[in-house]
Short mmCIF file of C-alpha atoms in Angstrom, two decimals:
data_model
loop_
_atom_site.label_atom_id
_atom_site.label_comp_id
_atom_site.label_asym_id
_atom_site.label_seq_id
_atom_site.Cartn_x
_atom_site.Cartn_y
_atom_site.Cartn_z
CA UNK A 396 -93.06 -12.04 104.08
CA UNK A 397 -92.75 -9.82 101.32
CA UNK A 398 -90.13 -10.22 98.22
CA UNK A 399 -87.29 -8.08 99.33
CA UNK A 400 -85.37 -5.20 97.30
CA UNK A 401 -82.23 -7.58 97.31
CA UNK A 402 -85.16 -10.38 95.43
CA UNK A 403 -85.89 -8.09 92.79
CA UNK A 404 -83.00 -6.43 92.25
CA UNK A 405 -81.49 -9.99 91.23
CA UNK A 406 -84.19 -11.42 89.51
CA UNK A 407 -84.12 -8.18 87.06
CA UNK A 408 -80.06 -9.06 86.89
CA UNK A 409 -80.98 -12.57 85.86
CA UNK A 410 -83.67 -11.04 83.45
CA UNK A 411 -81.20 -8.96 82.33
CA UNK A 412 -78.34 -11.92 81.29
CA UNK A 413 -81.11 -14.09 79.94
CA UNK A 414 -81.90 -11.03 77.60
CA UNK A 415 -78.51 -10.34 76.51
CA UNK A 416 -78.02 -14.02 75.76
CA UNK A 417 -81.02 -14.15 73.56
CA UNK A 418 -80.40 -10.68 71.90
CA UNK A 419 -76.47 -12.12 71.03
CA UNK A 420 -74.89 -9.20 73.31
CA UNK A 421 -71.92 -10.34 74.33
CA UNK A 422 -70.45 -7.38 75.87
CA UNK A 423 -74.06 -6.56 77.67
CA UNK A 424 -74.05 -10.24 79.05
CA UNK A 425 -70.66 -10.21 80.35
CA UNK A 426 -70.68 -6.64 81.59
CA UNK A 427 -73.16 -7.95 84.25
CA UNK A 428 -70.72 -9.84 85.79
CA UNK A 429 -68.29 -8.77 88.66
CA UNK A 430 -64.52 -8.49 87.50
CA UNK A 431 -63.79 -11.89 90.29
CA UNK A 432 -67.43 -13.12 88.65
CA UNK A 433 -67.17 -16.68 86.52
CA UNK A 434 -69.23 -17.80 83.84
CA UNK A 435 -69.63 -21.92 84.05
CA UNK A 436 -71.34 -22.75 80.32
CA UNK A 437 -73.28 -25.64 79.84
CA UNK A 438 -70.05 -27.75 78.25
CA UNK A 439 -68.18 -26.94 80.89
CA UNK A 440 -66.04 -24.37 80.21
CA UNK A 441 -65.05 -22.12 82.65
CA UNK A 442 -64.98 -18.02 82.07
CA UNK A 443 -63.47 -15.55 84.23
CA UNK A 444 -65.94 -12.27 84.39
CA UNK A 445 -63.48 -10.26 82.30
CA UNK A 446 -63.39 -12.43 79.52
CA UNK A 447 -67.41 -13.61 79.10
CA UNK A 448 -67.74 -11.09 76.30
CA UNK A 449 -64.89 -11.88 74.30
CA UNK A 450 -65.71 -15.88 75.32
CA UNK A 451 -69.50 -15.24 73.54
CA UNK A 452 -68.25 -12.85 70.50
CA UNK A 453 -67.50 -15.60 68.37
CA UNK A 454 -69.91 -18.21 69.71
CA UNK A 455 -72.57 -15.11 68.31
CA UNK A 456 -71.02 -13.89 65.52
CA UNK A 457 -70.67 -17.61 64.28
CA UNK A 458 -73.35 -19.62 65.25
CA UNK A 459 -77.12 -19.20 65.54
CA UNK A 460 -77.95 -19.83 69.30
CA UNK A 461 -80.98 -20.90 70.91
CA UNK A 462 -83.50 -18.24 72.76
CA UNK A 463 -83.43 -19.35 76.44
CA UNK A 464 -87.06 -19.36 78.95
CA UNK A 465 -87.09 -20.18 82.20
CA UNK A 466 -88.31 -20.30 85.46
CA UNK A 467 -87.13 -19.30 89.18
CA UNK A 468 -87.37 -22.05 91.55
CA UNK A 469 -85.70 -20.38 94.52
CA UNK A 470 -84.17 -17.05 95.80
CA UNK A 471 -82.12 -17.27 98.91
CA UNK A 472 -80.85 -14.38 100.68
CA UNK A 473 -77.27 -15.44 101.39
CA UNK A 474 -76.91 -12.50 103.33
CA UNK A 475 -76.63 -8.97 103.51
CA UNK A 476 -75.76 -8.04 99.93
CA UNK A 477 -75.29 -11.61 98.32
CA UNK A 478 -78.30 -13.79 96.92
CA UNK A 479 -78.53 -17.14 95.16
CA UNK A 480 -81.17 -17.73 92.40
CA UNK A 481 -81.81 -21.44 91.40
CA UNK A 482 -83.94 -22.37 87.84
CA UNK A 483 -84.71 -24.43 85.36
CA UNK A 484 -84.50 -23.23 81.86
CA UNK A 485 -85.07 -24.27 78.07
CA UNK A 486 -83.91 -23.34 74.66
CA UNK A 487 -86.01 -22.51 71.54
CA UNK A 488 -83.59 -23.60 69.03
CA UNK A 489 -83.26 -20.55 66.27
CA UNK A 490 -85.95 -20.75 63.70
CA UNK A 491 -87.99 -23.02 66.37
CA UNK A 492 -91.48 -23.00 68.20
CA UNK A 493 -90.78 -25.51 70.72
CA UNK A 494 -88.63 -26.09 73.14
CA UNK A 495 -85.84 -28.14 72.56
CA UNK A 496 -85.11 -31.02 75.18
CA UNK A 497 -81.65 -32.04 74.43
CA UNK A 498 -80.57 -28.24 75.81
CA UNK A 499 -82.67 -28.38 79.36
CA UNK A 500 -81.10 -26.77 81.91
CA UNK A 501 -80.45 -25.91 85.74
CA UNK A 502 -79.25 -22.96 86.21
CA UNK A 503 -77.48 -21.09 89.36
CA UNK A 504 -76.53 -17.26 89.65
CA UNK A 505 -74.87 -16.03 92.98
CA UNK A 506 -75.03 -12.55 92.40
CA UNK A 507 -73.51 -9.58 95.00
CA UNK A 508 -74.40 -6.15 95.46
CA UNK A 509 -71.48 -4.14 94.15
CA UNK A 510 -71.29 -0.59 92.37
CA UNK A 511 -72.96 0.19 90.38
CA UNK A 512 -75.56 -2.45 91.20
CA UNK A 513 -75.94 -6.30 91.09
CA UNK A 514 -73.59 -8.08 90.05
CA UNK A 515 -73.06 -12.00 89.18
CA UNK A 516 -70.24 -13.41 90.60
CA UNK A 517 -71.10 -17.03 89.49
CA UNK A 518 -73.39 -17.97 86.75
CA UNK A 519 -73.66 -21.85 86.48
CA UNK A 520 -75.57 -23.46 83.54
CA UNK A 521 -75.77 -27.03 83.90
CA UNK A 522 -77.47 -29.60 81.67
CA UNK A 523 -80.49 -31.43 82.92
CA UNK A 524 -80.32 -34.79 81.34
CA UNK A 525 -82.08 -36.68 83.56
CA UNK A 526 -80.51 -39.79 82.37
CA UNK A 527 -83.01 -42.93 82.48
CA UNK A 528 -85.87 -40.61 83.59
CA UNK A 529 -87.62 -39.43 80.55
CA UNK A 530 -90.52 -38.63 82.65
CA UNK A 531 -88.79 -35.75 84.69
CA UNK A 532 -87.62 -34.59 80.97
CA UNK A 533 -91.59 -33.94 80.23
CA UNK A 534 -92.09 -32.04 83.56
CA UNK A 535 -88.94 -30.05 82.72
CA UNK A 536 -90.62 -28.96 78.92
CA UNK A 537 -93.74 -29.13 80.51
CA UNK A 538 -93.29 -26.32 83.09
CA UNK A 539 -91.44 -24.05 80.74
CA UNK A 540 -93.87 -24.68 77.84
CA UNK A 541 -96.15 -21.51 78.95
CA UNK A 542 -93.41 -19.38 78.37
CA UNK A 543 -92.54 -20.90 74.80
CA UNK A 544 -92.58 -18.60 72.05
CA UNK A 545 -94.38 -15.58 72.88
CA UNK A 546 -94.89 -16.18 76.40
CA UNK A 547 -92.91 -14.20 79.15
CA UNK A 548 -88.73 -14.79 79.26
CA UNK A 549 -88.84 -15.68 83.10
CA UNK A 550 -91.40 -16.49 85.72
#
């Protein structure tokens, strides 16, 4: 079976936040999400879609931030109009040429089709630890490493 429109219409919407995030545009990143859309950031916090950009203005305007890789491990059609894309991803700390383990991450978007287009209606970044298991820490940099600096944003 072939990747569907619905696929690549959310894998360019996760392209598209990743980018934002790592070009410090706050208002592009958040306009991607759907007004009822929530942003859950890797300490926790917990962002209604309205309020991402104003939640990242200061976070950019104050502090240099990390360029994010990473890559898709699953896209599930949830059904018509709704898909959910699961990934790992990694941080290039500013200034850096590797990747930096302590900010590994798993990643979830649920995104909807609404007007105008795709829209995420949860984006979930979750730290990947992997407490007592420095080995799956190595596969984590490992699989991303490819893609670190210079090498493609998302696979």
């Amino acid at each position: 079976m072939g990747v569907t429109r619905a696929e690549t219409g959310v894998r360019e919407l996760y392209r598209d936040l990743l980018t934002a995030w790592n070009e410090r545009d706050a208002d592009r990143f958040g306009g991607l999400f759907a007004e009822d859309g929530v942003l859950v950031g890797f300490d926790g916090s917990q962002v209604d879609g309205p309020e991402v950009a104003k939640h990242l203005t200061p976070i950019f305007h104050d502090h240099p931030t990390a360029t994010y890789v990473a890559r898709v491990r699953e896209i599930r059609l949830l059904g018509p109009g709704a898909v959910l894309i699961r990934s790992i991803a990694g941080m290039i700390p500013p200034d850096g040429t590797t990747l930096d383990p302590a900010a590994n991450a798993v990643q979830t978007l649920v995104a909807e089709l609404r007007l105008p287009g795709w829209r995420v209606v949860l984006f979930q970044n979750t730290p990947a630890q992997y407490h007592g298991r420095p080995e799956a820490t190595t596969a984590h940099i490992t699989e991303l490493e490819p893609q670190a600096p210079g090498g493609p944003l998302l696979t």
